[in-house]
Amino acid sequence: MIPTENHQGFNISPAEEAPKGPVLLMEKQWAHDQFHRGNPHDLTVLLRLTTVITLVNLGETAESWFGEKVTVITTTTINDKILSDLDWADELGFVRDFKPDFHIPCDYPVYKENDPILRRKHLLKCLKGMIWMAQKLYGSKTKILPLVKGETPHERRLCYQVFKHLGINYCVFYGTQYFTANIGFKKLQEDLRTVVSEAPNLKIMLIGLQSPRLLKQLPPQIVAAAGQRWIDEVHLRDVPSSESQRLYEPMQQEIDAALGQGQIPIMAWTSGEEVAA
């Protein structure tokens, strides 16, 4: 049985407290470290769980590595092979040790080319893992950011139903594969419009895109953009770290201005309530 809305036993972030604006996908690299250390801007960073494991094994936590000012998100959106070797208990252990502000838990591959039965199995495991993780982290500083997944309206409806029962109004959409697999921006745009038409109440963090020009073309429900475009924008490794830090401000302003400017699909006012019910 799915617990009722606003159940006190779940560490889930409301949209008002969830990440917004640019989110910097970082790795444990010297240039990345130099950029965030002493940075005068309020940074939000995203770390793959593989990077988290490396830092935990060195005895680091989110605060010891990044300091108090940086907002830290960890994610299981990593290589499928690595992910398949990691169970929920191991994932929970690393998150508890690292103590990030937010965690995107229990990702499972849900691809269009997969058998529908396998897709549904993986989607249910993703949702069950998210619920389990949110319960286990109750009382800690780490808030859960759930993934929205599914290739069909019926598959996505499973996400919306769980979100509704848990009072979730902020989620994460993984979009990196649209570019790495040559699917393209137009398909990403179409899929995001579909999601916000089905569930217009959700605010979304998009992983995989930070171009202000393209972000402007997305629905206004997209409120955060995670990726590694920042590396080129701040000329990381090409200029002193102080100059990279200065160059971050105009990039941040452009992304902030682009987010939330897209058109709300007409379907959001006609079919969203029916699909999300």
XYZ file of N, CA and C in Angstrom:
831
model
N 0.846 -1.196 0.000
C 0.000 0.000 0.000
C 0.877 1.240 0.000
N 0.540 2.202 -0.839
C 1.301 3.450 -0.909
C 0.847 4.366 0.217
N 1.781 4.898 1.015
C 1.393 5.780 2.114
C 0.653 7.014 1.625
N -0.081 7.651 2.512
C -0.889 8.806 2.138
C -0.031 10.036 1.929
N -0.613 11.002 1.264
C 0.082 12.256 0.959
C 0.594 12.915 2.234
N 1.812 13.484 2.138
C 2.450 14.187 3.256
C 2.721 13.278 4.450
N 2.846 11.986 4.194
C 3.225 11.047 5.242
C 4.558 11.498 5.846
N 4.643 11.544 7.163
C 5.820 12.110 7.810
C 7.042 11.211 7.731
N 6.882 10.008 7.221
C 8.011 9.106 7.195
C 8.848 9.145 5.944
N 8.696 10.188 5.115
C 9.418 10.242 3.850
C 10.215 11.537 3.735
N 11.473 11.418 3.324
C 12.317 12.593 3.126
C 12.278 13.004 1.659
N 11.233 13.706 1.272
C 11.051 14.128 -0.117
C 11.030 15.647 -0.173
N 11.718 16.201 -1.151
C 11.827 17.653 -1.230
C 10.620 18.268 -1.922
N 9.977 19.263 -1.299
C 8.947 20.029 -2.010
C 9.599 20.929 -3.051
N 8.821 21.310 -4.060
C 9.356 22.118 -5.156
C 9.950 23.439 -4.670
N 9.372 23.983 -3.603
C 9.845 25.287 -3.113
C 11.279 25.215 -2.597
N 11.707 24.036 -2.154
C 13.049 23.886 -1.589
C 14.001 23.154 -2.527
N 13.511 22.711 -3.670
C 14.316 21.901 -4.586
C 15.208 22.784 -5.459
N 16.210 22.193 -6.107
C 17.158 22.975 -6.917
C 16.491 23.714 -8.075
N 17.021 24.895 -8.360
C 16.572 25.700 -9.499
C 17.795 26.312 -10.173
N 17.631 26.666 -11.452
C 18.727 27.285 -12.178
C 19.761 26.269 -12.653
N 20.988 26.725 -12.920
C 22.024 25.817 -13.416
C 22.516 24.867 -12.340
N 22.716 23.610 -12.724
C 23.263 22.578 -11.841
C 24.495 22.023 -12.536
N 25.633 22.080 -11.869
C 26.908 21.750 -12.507
C 27.278 20.293 -12.244
N 27.284 19.490 -13.309
C 27.727 18.100 -13.189
C 29.239 18.101 -13.011
N 29.694 17.633 -11.852
C 31.117 17.692 -11.516
C 31.684 16.302 -11.299
N 32.999 16.221 -11.441
C 33.745 14.997 -11.162
C 34.892 15.329 -10.216
N 35.520 14.301 -9.710
C 36.672 14.544 -8.844
C 37.893 14.784 -9.732
N 38.040 16.038 -10.130
C 39.151 16.462 -10.962
C 39.732 17.742 -10.376
N 41.012 17.939 -10.595
C 41.684 19.098 -10.020
C 41.034 20.410 -10.463
N 40.748 20.541 -11.759
C 40.163 21.790 -12.257
C 38.769 22.023 -11.672
N 37.972 20.961 -11.529
C 36.647 21.083 -10.923
C 36.772 21.539 -9.469
N 37.747 20.954 -8.765
C 37.944 21.309 -7.358
C 38.346 22.776 -7.211
N 39.231 23.226 -8.068
C 39.672 24.616 -8.010
C 38.520 25.577 -8.298
N 37.617 25.169 -9.160
C 36.496 26.040 -9.515
C 35.532 26.229 -8.348
N 35.209 25.150 -7.643
C 34.208 25.307 -6.583
C 34.804 25.806 -5.269
N 36.082 25.615 -5.070
C 36.671 26.054 -3.802
C 36.794 27.576 -3.771
N 36.168 28.184 -2.790
C 36.212 29.636 -2.654
C 35.395 30.376 -3.684
N 34.522 29.672 -4.413
C 33.694 30.339 -5.419
C 32.695 31.262 -4.722
N 32.621 32.537 -5.120
C 31.735 33.490 -4.429
C 30.257 33.303 -4.761
N 29.941 32.493 -5.774
C 28.563 32.298 -6.179
C 27.933 31.111 -5.450
N 26.621 31.139 -5.362
C 25.899 30.022 -4.755
C 25.779 28.903 -5.789
N 26.613 27.900 -5.675
C 26.653 26.824 -6.655
C 25.746 25.668 -6.240
N 25.171 25.010 -7.256
C 24.503 23.731 -7.065
C 25.207 22.734 -7.961
N 25.682 21.630 -7.378
C 26.465 20.669 -8.143
C 25.788 19.302 -8.116
N 26.055 18.524 -9.158
C 25.521 17.173 -9.299
C 26.680 16.198 -9.415
N 26.660 15.146 -8.598
C 27.709 14.137 -8.630
C 27.106 12.776 -8.928
N 27.709 12.069 -9.890
C 27.315 10.686 -10.113
C 27.717 9.854 -8.895
N 26.988 8.787 -8.664
C 27.265 7.952 -7.500
C 28.670 7.362 -7.562
N 29.204 7.140 -8.761
C 30.570 6.630 -8.890
C 31.577 7.626 -8.295
N 31.346 8.911 -8.502
C 32.209 9.938 -7.904
C 32.021 9.974 -6.400
N 30.779 9.831 -5.958
C 30.481 9.807 -4.525
C 31.243 8.674 -3.843
N 31.230 7.496 -4.449
C 31.916 6.343 -3.868
C 33.407 6.627 -3.704
N 34.002 7.256 -4.724
C 35.419 7.620 -4.640
C 35.679 8.550 -3.468
N 34.832 9.565 -3.310
C 35.028 10.537 -2.228
C 34.779 9.915 -0.860
N 33.756 9.075 -0.754
C 33.481 8.405 0.526
C 34.658 7.523 0.926
N 35.236 6.842 -0.039
C 36.387 5.974 0.255
C 37.615 6.772 0.699
N 37.619 8.061 0.395
C 38.690 8.955 0.853
C 38.350 9.606 2.186
N 37.170 9.257 2.731
C 36.757 9.821 4.013
C 36.059 11.164 3.914
N 35.635 11.557 2.711
C 35.008 12.857 2.502
C 33.489 12.779 2.631
N 32.894 13.901 2.985
C 31.452 14.094 2.928
C 31.172 15.252 1.979
N 29.891 15.489 1.693
C 29.547 16.613 0.816
C 30.057 17.926 1.396
N 29.911 18.085 2.692
C 30.319 19.353 3.309
C 31.827 19.477 3.405
N 32.530 18.378 3.711
C 33.983 18.475 3.829
C 34.632 18.745 2.482
N 34.010 18.252 1.405
C 34.598 18.427 0.070
C 34.199 19.752 -0.569
N 32.948 20.139 -0.387
C 32.444 21.344 -1.071
C 32.257 22.556 -0.158
N 32.254 22.353 1.142
C 31.985 23.457 2.046
C 30.489 23.630 2.289
N 30.151 24.587 3.127
C 28.765 24.768 3.540
C 27.905 25.462 2.487
N 28.505 26.267 1.624
C 27.711 27.103 0.705
C 27.192 26.348 -0.512
N 27.862 25.292 -0.923
C 27.506 24.580 -2.155
C 26.384 23.583 -1.875
N 25.337 23.631 -2.710
C 24.254 22.654 -2.644
C 24.661 21.428 -3.446
N 24.604 20.252 -2.829
C 25.129 19.031 -3.448
C 23.992 18.044 -3.717
N 23.907 17.601 -4.969
C 22.951 16.573 -5.387
C 23.756 15.360 -5.838
N 23.333 14.174 -5.431
C 23.953 12.943 -5.929
C 22.931 12.179 -6.771
N 23.425 11.394 -7.722
C 22.505 10.747 -8.653
C 22.950 9.340 -9.019
N 21.963 8.471 -9.243
C 22.223 7.116 -9.723
C 22.078 7.016 -11.238
N 21.950 8.133 -11.924
C 21.898 8.104 -13.388
C 23.320 7.929 -13.910
N 23.778 6.687 -13.829
C 25.149 6.333 -14.201
C 25.105 5.170 -15.185
N 26.279 4.705 -15.578
C 26.380 3.585 -16.514
C 25.545 2.400 -16.047
N 24.760 1.821 -16.971
C 23.838 0.743 -16.609
C 24.553 -0.454 -15.986
N 25.750 -0.801 -16.486
C 26.476 -1.954 -15.963
C 26.887 -1.713 -14.512
N 27.405 -0.529 -14.237
C 27.799 -0.200 -12.866
C 26.572 -0.214 -11.958
N 25.474 0.342 -12.481
C 24.241 0.428 -11.701
C 23.704 -0.948 -11.355
N 23.823 -1.893 -12.289
C 23.275 -3.226 -12.068
C 24.000 -3.975 -10.962
N 25.238 -3.567 -10.664
C 26.011 -4.233 -9.615
C 25.820 -3.599 -8.239
N 24.947 -2.593 -8.160
C 24.750 -1.844 -6.922
C 23.348 -2.087 -6.391
N 23.236 -2.601 -5.162
C 21.891 -2.799 -4.621
C 21.478 -1.586 -3.786
N 20.210 -1.570 -3.372
C 19.687 -0.412 -2.655
C 20.432 -0.158 -1.354
N 20.763 -1.219 -0.643
C 21.430 -1.061 0.652
C 22.800 -0.411 0.490
N 23.550 -0.821 -0.552
C 24.856 -0.204 -0.816
C 24.685 1.269 -1.165
N 23.726 1.546 -2.038
C 23.455 2.936 -2.422
C 23.125 3.776 -1.194
N 22.251 3.265 -0.341
C 21.872 3.983 0.872
C 23.074 4.234 1.756
N 23.940 3.250 1.874
C 25.122 3.407 2.716
C 26.020 4.542 2.244
N 26.266 4.607 0.944
C 27.109 5.677 0.411
C 26.460 7.045 0.586
N 25.146 7.114 0.385
C 24.446 8.395 0.549
C 24.471 8.833 2.008
N 24.251 7.907 2.918
C 24.307 8.250 4.346
C 25.688 8.733 4.749
N 26.721 8.108 4.201
C 28.091 8.512 4.535
C 28.432 9.880 3.938
N 27.974 10.126 2.721
C 28.351 11.362 2.025
C 27.500 12.550 2.459
N 26.236 12.314 2.819
C 25.332 13.350 3.333
C 25.118 14.510 2.348
N 24.664 14.227 1.141
C 24.339 15.325 0.212
C 23.045 16.004 0.628
N 22.757 17.129 -0.004
C 21.495 17.830 0.262
C 20.329 17.107 -0.404
N 20.582 16.558 -1.587
C 19.545 15.871 -2.356
C 20.134 14.611 -2.984
N 19.249 13.636 -3.240
C 19.687 12.402 -3.906
C 18.630 11.944 -4.899
N 19.077 11.552 -6.097
C 18.209 10.993 -7.135
C 18.429 9.485 -7.101
N 17.471 8.716 -6.554
C 17.753 7.324 -6.214
C 17.326 6.291 -7.257
N 17.925 5.121 -7.137
C 17.408 3.860 -7.684
C 17.003 3.929 -9.156
N 17.905 4.428 -9.992
C 17.600 4.467 -11.428
C 17.681 3.060 -12.013
N 16.788 2.793 -12.953
C 16.809 1.558 -13.737
C 16.558 1.931 -15.200
N 17.207 1.255 -16.145
C 17.017 1.604 -17.556
C 15.606 1.289 -18.033
N 14.986 2.272 -18.665
C 13.656 2.102 -19.266
C 13.744 2.666 -20.678
N 14.072 1.795 -21.644
C 14.310 2.228 -23.014
C 13.176 1.787 -23.937
N 12.958 2.588 -24.965
C 11.889 2.293 -25.918
C 12.065 0.928 -26.566
N 13.316 0.542 -26.823
C 13.569 -0.728 -27.509
C 13.419 -1.940 -26.587
N 13.288 -1.712 -25.289
C 13.105 -2.817 -24.350
C 11.719 -3.442 -24.492
N 11.627 -4.711 -24.129
C 10.328 -5.372 -24.065
C 9.445 -4.637 -23.047
N 8.166 -4.396 -23.374
C 7.281 -3.663 -22.453
C 7.208 -4.273 -21.058
N 7.301 -5.588 -20.966
C 7.257 -6.237 -19.654
C 8.499 -5.871 -18.838
N 9.661 -5.841 -19.512
C 10.895 -5.457 -18.829
C 10.849 -3.988 -18.423
N 10.330 -3.134 -19.311
C 10.214 -1.707 -18.980
C 9.377 -1.514 -17.723
N 8.231 -2.195 -17.673
C 7.362 -2.051 -16.512
C 8.047 -2.566 -15.239
N 8.753 -3.680 -15.361
C 9.468 -4.234 -14.213
C 10.499 -3.240 -13.692
N 11.270 -2.641 -14.593
C 12.292 -1.683 -14.186
C 11.667 -0.414 -13.618
N 10.580 0.036 -14.218
C 9.915 1.241 -13.727
C 9.394 1.026 -12.306
N 8.784 -0.125 -12.062
C 8.269 -0.418 -10.723
C 9.405 -0.521 -9.710
N 10.541 -1.097 -10.117
C 11.689 -1.183 -9.217
C 12.226 0.208 -8.897
N 12.230 1.087 -9.885
C 12.671 2.467 -9.673
C 11.768 3.161 -8.652
N 10.464 3.013 -8.803
C 9.511 3.648 -7.891
C 9.579 3.037 -6.492
N 9.639 1.717 -6.417
C 9.725 1.065 -5.110
C 11.024 1.434 -4.395
N 12.106 1.502 -5.161
C 13.385 1.897 -4.576
C 13.352 3.318 -4.072
N 12.715 4.203 -4.833
C 12.587 5.593 -4.414
C 11.834 5.699 -3.093
N 10.714 4.970 -2.990
C 9.918 4.987 -1.760
C 10.743 4.445 -0.588
N 11.422 3.330 -0.812
C 12.255 2.720 0.227
C 13.351 3.677 0.683
N 14.008 4.327 -0.279
C 15.097 5.242 0.049
C 14.578 6.456 0.809
N 13.428 6.981 0.391
C 12.846 8.143 1.063
C 12.468 7.820 2.506
N 12.038 6.588 2.749
C 11.734 6.166 4.113
C 13.005 6.022 4.945
N 14.004 5.367 4.364
C 15.240 5.117 5.099
C 15.982 6.410 5.438
N 15.822 7.434 4.609
C 16.531 8.694 4.835
C 15.728 9.678 5.685
N 14.542 9.249 6.128
C 13.723 10.149 6.944
C 14.489 10.576 8.197
N 14.501 11.880 8.457
C 15.213 12.422 9.595
C 16.623 12.877 9.280
N 17.127 12.552 8.077
C 18.467 12.996 7.682
C 18.358 14.302 6.888
N 19.502 14.888 6.550
C 19.493 16.131 5.781
C 19.189 15.901 4.308
N 19.333 14.662 3.843
C 19.236 14.367 2.413
C 17.790 14.173 1.981
N 17.329 15.023 1.063
C 15.982 14.934 0.508
C 16.019 14.199 -0.833
N 14.983 13.431 -1.108
C 14.897 12.643 -2.337
C 14.287 13.461 -3.476
N 14.895 13.345 -4.659
C 14.358 13.895 -5.897
C 14.039 12.719 -6.818
N 12.772 12.388 -7.038
C 12.432 11.188 -7.815
C 12.564 11.409 -9.320
N 12.847 10.325 -10.031
C 12.887 10.340 -11.485
C 11.495 10.102 -12.048
N 11.160 10.800 -13.128
C 9.963 10.471 -13.895
C 10.416 9.719 -15.135
N 9.825 8.529 -15.357
C 10.259 7.660 -16.443
C 9.041 7.029 -17.103
N 9.278 6.415 -18.257
C 8.214 5.711 -18.950
C 8.121 6.104 -20.407
N 7.947 5.112 -21.284
C 7.859 5.349 -22.723
C 6.411 5.505 -23.204
N 5.457 5.128 -22.374
C 4.044 5.217 -22.754
C 3.280 5.995 -21.683
N 2.108 6.541 -22.034
C 1.298 7.227 -21.013
C 0.982 6.336 -19.820
N 0.719 5.061 -20.069
C 0.402 4.148 -18.970
C 1.596 3.978 -18.042
N 2.797 3.853 -18.603
C 3.991 3.708 -17.775
C 4.231 4.955 -16.940
N 4.099 6.123 -17.572
C 4.329 7.361 -16.832
C 3.250 7.573 -15.771
N 2.031 7.071 -16.053
C 0.950 7.234 -15.073
C 1.309 6.576 -13.747
N 2.083 5.484 -13.797
C 2.535 4.854 -12.557
C 3.344 5.840 -11.720
N 4.208 6.608 -12.373
C 4.982 7.637 -11.663
C 4.050 8.683 -11.068
N 3.126 9.190 -11.888
C 2.251 10.261 -11.423
C 1.396 9.818 -10.238
N 0.947 8.576 -10.252
C 0.114 8.081 -9.159
C 0.908 8.008 -7.856
N 2.152 7.513 -7.945
C 2.997 7.464 -6.757
C 3.319 8.876 -6.281
N 3.654 9.762 -7.213
C 3.957 11.147 -6.847
C 2.774 11.791 -6.120
N 1.584 11.555 -6.639
C 0.391 12.160 -6.038
C 0.190 11.658 -4.617
N 0.351 10.363 -4.406
C 0.146 9.786 -3.077
C 1.182 10.279 -2.071
N 2.386 10.559 -2.540
C 3.444 11.008 -1.637
C 3.557 12.531 -1.564
N 2.696 13.237 -2.279
C 2.743 14.695 -2.262
C 3.933 15.272 -2.996
N 4.436 14.557 -3.993
C 5.616 14.999 -4.747
C 5.210 15.978 -5.844
N 5.851 17.143 -5.874
C 5.578 18.122 -6.929
C 6.844 18.582 -7.651
N 7.938 17.817 -7.473
C 9.211 18.116 -8.140
C 9.868 16.788 -8.488
N 10.360 16.681 -9.725
C 10.989 15.430 -10.147
C 12.133 15.725 -11.108
N 12.789 14.664 -11.536
C 13.957 14.771 -12.415
C 13.691 14.011 -13.701
N 14.031 14.629 -14.827
C 13.924 13.997 -16.139
C 15.336 13.853 -16.689
N 15.731 12.612 -17.007
C 17.075 12.359 -17.520
C 17.067 12.477 -19.034
N 17.770 13.485 -19.562
C 17.724 13.755 -20.991
C 19.047 13.596 -21.723
N 20.075 13.132 -21.032
C 21.404 13.032 -21.649
C 21.396 12.157 -22.893
N 20.634 11.062 -22.855
C 20.655 10.104 -23.965
C 20.098 10.690 -25.258
N 19.325 11.764 -25.181
C 18.790 12.390 -26.401
C 19.930 12.939 -27.267
N 21.036 13.268 -26.623
C 22.174 13.831 -27.353
C 23.274 12.803 -27.574
N 23.516 11.940 -26.598
C 24.563 10.926 -26.767
C 24.146 9.841 -27.746
N 22.836 9.589 -27.877
C 22.342 8.556 -28.792
C 21.758 9.154 -30.072
N 22.029 10.441 -30.298
C 21.598 11.131 -31.520
C 20.073 11.104 -31.729
N 19.329 11.160 -30.632
C 17.871 11.258 -30.742
C 17.474 12.687 -31.074
N 18.138 13.646 -30.443
C 17.978 15.035 -30.817
C 17.068 15.854 -29.916
N 17.235 17.174 -30.018
C 16.503 18.103 -29.154
C 15.001 18.092 -29.431
N 14.606 17.980 -30.687
C 13.174 18.044 -31.022
C 12.388 16.946 -30.315
N 12.954 15.755 -30.245
C 12.295 14.653 -29.549
C 12.262 14.912 -28.043
N 13.349 15.454 -27.510
C 13.371 15.815 -26.092
C 12.292 16.848 -25.790
N 12.218 17.860 -26.626
C 11.203 18.900 -26.465
C 9.791 18.301 -26.500
N 9.565 17.411 -27.459
C 8.262 16.758 -27.588
C 7.920 15.931 -26.347
N 8.904 15.175 -25.854
C 8.653 14.318 -24.699
C 8.411 15.140 -23.432
N 9.150 16.220 -23.265
C 8.926 17.070 -22.096
C 7.569 17.754 -22.158
N 7.163 18.171 -23.340
C 5.832 18.761 -23.480
C 4.748 17.751 -23.137
N 4.983 16.502 -23.512
C 4.017 15.453 -23.175
C 3.921 15.269 -21.667
N 5.074 15.220 -21.002
C 5.076 15.017 -19.550
C 4.338 16.145 -18.834
N 4.614 17.390 -19.219
C 3.968 18.496 -18.500
C 2.498 18.625 -18.896
N 2.116 18.088 -20.050
C 0.703 18.043 -20.403
C -0.035 17.012 -19.547
N 0.657 15.926 -19.244
C 0.062 14.879 -18.422
C 0.038 15.239 -16.942
N 1.056 15.969 -16.501
C 1.179 16.310 -15.074
C 1.697 17.737 -14.926
N 0.866 18.728 -15.227
C 1.314 20.120 -15.250
C 1.701 20.680 -13.891
N 1.367 19.972 -12.808
C 1.710 20.455 -11.467
C 3.168 20.194 -11.108
N 3.856 19.348 -11.880
C 5.227 18.986 -11.545
C 6.232 20.036 -12.016
N 7.171 20.379 -11.147
C 8.361 21.122 -11.543
C 9.457 20.099 -11.837
N 10.308 20.411 -12.811
C 11.240 19.396 -13.312
C 12.671 19.924 -13.385
N 13.599 19.103 -12.913
C 15.014 19.325 -13.179
C 15.404 18.449 -14.361
N 15.958 19.052 -15.383
C 16.380 18.339 -16.579
C 17.878 18.089 -16.518
N 18.280 16.840 -16.685
C 19.698 16.493 -16.753
C 20.084 16.288 -18.214
N 21.132 16.995 -18.648
C 21.659 16.760 -19.985
C 21.617 17.938 -20.923
N 21.114 19.098 -20.477
C 21.005 20.257 -21.371
C 21.181 21.541 -20.567
N 22.087 22.417 -21.047
C 22.302 23.711 -20.388
C 22.379 24.865 -21.385
N 21.999 24.631 -22.626
C 22.028 25.695 -23.619
C 20.859 26.647 -23.400
N 21.117 27.928 -23.084
C 20.010 28.867 -22.889
C 19.103 28.979 -24.115
N 19.682 28.895 -25.301
C 18.897 29.001 -26.528
C 17.859 27.882 -26.615
N 18.246 26.678 -26.230
C 17.325 25.550 -26.277
C 16.413 25.509 -25.052
N 16.935 25.877 -23.898
C 16.109 25.885 -22.692
C 14.907 26.826 -22.839
N 15.093 27.918 -23.583
C 13.996 28.860 -23.808
C 12.825 28.220 -24.535
N 13.099 27.140 -25.264
C 12.060 26.484 -26.066
C 11.321 25.384 -25.300
N 11.671 25.196 -24.036
C 11.052 24.150 -23.231
C 9.935 24.739 -22.365
N 9.021 23.905 -21.889
C 7.925 24.391 -21.046
C 8.447 25.039 -19.759
N 7.671 25.941 -19.188
C 8.126 26.651 -17.982
C 8.218 25.773 -16.748
N 7.699 24.569 -16.827
C 7.834 23.649 -15.685
C 9.278 23.172 -15.498
N 10.120 23.372 -16.513
C 11.539 23.023 -16.386
C 12.219 24.158 -15.630
N 12.615 23.904 -14.385
C 13.114 24.983 -13.517
C 14.597 24.833 -13.175
N 15.212 23.698 -13.537
C 16.638 23.501 -13.283
C 17.248 22.730 -14.442
N 18.506 23.037 -14.741
C 19.179 22.432 -15.893
C 20.567 21.956 -15.480
N 20.768 20.641 -15.537
C 22.038 20.054 -15.108
C 22.827 19.553 -16.304
N 24.129 19.716 -16.247
C 24.971 19.232 -17.325
C 26.403 19.703 -17.168
N 27.192 19.558 -18.238
C 28.603 19.933 -18.206
C 28.957 21.025 -19.203
N 27.953 21.689 -19.750
C 28.225 22.817 -20.641
C 29.012 23.910 -19.920
N 28.820 23.989 -18.609
C 29.503 25.016 -17.819
C 31.019 24.971 -18.004
N 31.562 23.782 -18.266
C 33.015 23.636 -18.393
C 33.549 24.497 -19.539
N 32.853 24.475 -20.679
C 33.256 25.309 -21.813
C 32.939 26.774 -21.561
N 31.798 27.030 -20.928
C 31.355 28.412 -20.720
C 32.319 29.190 -19.827
N 32.905 28.532 -18.831
C 33.808 29.242 -17.920
C 35.277 29.056 -18.313
N 35.505 28.402 -19.469
C 36.860 28.161 -19.979
C 37.731 27.459 -18.936
N 37.137 26.452 -18.304
C 37.860 25.682 -17.300
C 39.150 25.130 -17.907
N 40.216 25.211 -17.173
C 41.567 24.751 -17.561
C 42.273 25.705 -18.522
N 41.535 26.671 -19.119
C 42.167 27.600 -20.060
C 42.533 28.934 -19.422
N 41.893 29.244 -18.298
C 42.140 30.513 -17.603
C 42.288 30.218 -16.117
N 42.817 31.157 -15.340
C 42.908 30.940 -13.887
C 41.533 30.687 -13.274
N 41.485 29.941 -12.176
C 40.221 29.590 -11.554
C 39.421 30.814 -11.150
N 40.099 31.898 -10.758
C 39.379 33.119 -10.382
C 38.635 33.700 -11.577
N 39.223 33.590 -12.770
C 38.561 34.076 -13.979
C 37.405 33.157 -14.356
N 37.581 31.838 -14.214
C 36.487 30.903 -14.462
C 35.308 31.190 -13.544
N 35.607 31.482 -12.295
C 34.544 31.804 -11.349
C 33.809 33.075 -11.752
N 34.551 34.052 -12.273
C 33.909 35.293 -12.732
C 33.030 35.038 -13.946
N 33.492 34.166 -14.853
C 32.737 33.876 -16.071
C 31.457 33.087 -15.794
N 31.383 32.485 -14.615
C 30.189 31.702 -14.294
C 28.952 32.592 -14.133
N 29.133 33.799 -13.664
C 27.974 34.656 -13.367
C 27.111 34.936 -14.600
N 27.689 35.367 -15.745
C 26.822 35.580 -16.913
C 26.144 34.307 -17.404
N 26.826 33.167 -17.285
C 26.207 31.906 -17.659
C 25.008 31.615 -16.763
N 25.183 31.806 -15.475
C 24.099 31.584 -14.523
C 22.904 32.483 -14.845
N 23.177 33.727 -15.150
C 22.104 34.674 -15.459
C 21.354 34.277 -16.726
N 22.082 33.809 -17.742
C 21.436 33.402 -18.992
C 20.541 32.182 -18.789
N 21.012 31.220 -18.023
C 20.205 30.018 -17.779
C 18.989 30.348 -16.924
N 19.189 31.161 -15.899
C 18.057 31.566 -15.058
C 16.991 32.277 -15.886
N 17.441 33.126 -16.817
C 16.497 33.866 -17.659
C 15.772 32.946 -18.634
N 16.466 31.893 -19.085
C 15.870 30.983 -20.073
C 14.853 30.036 -19.448
N 15.123 29.602 -18.229
C 14.231 28.645 -17.577
C 12.899 29.289 -17.229
N 11.841 28.561 -17.445
C 10.517 29.057 -17.093
C 9.914 30.003 -18.097
N 10.520 30.112 -19.297
C 10.007 31.046 -20.296
C 9.235 30.374 -21.419
N 9.273 29.039 -21.476
C 8.608 28.346 -22.571
C 7.099 28.422 -22.480
N 6.448 27.985 -23.549
C 4.994 27.994 -23.601
C 4.428 26.744 -22.942
N 3.374 26.901 -22.152
C 2.685 25.765 -21.565
C 1.820 25.121 -22.641
N 1.967 23.824 -22.886
C 1.158 23.167 -23.910
C -0.333 23.290 -23.608
N -1.128 23.456 -24.660
C -2.572 23.561 -24.498
C -3.117 22.330 -23.789
N -2.522 21.147 -24.058
C -3.002 19.912 -23.440
C -2.939 19.953 -21.924
N -2.061 20.830 -21.381
C -1.921 20.897 -19.931
C -3.231 21.300 -19.268
N -4.073 21.992 -20.000
C -5.319 22.467 -19.415
C -6.501 21.578 -19.815
N -6.229 20.532 -20.603
C -7.339 19.712 -21.066
C -7.238 18.254 -20.639
N -6.001 17.711 -20.647
C -5.901 16.285 -20.379
C -5.099 15.948 -19.137
N -4.426 16.946 -18.545
C -3.536 16.668 -17.423
C -4.246 16.028 -16.255
N -5.427 16.547 -15.893
C -6.124 16.037 -14.721
C -6.542 14.588 -14.923
N -6.976 14.266 -16.139
C -7.435 12.905 -16.414
C -6.292 11.908 -16.334
N -5.137 12.291 -16.925
C -4.010 11.362 -16.979
C -3.383 11.182 -15.605
N -3.316 12.263 -14.835
C -2.619 12.206 -13.560
C -3.481 11.598 -12.459
N -4.720 11.384 -12.710
C -5.619 10.899 -11.656
C -5.237 9.506 -11.190
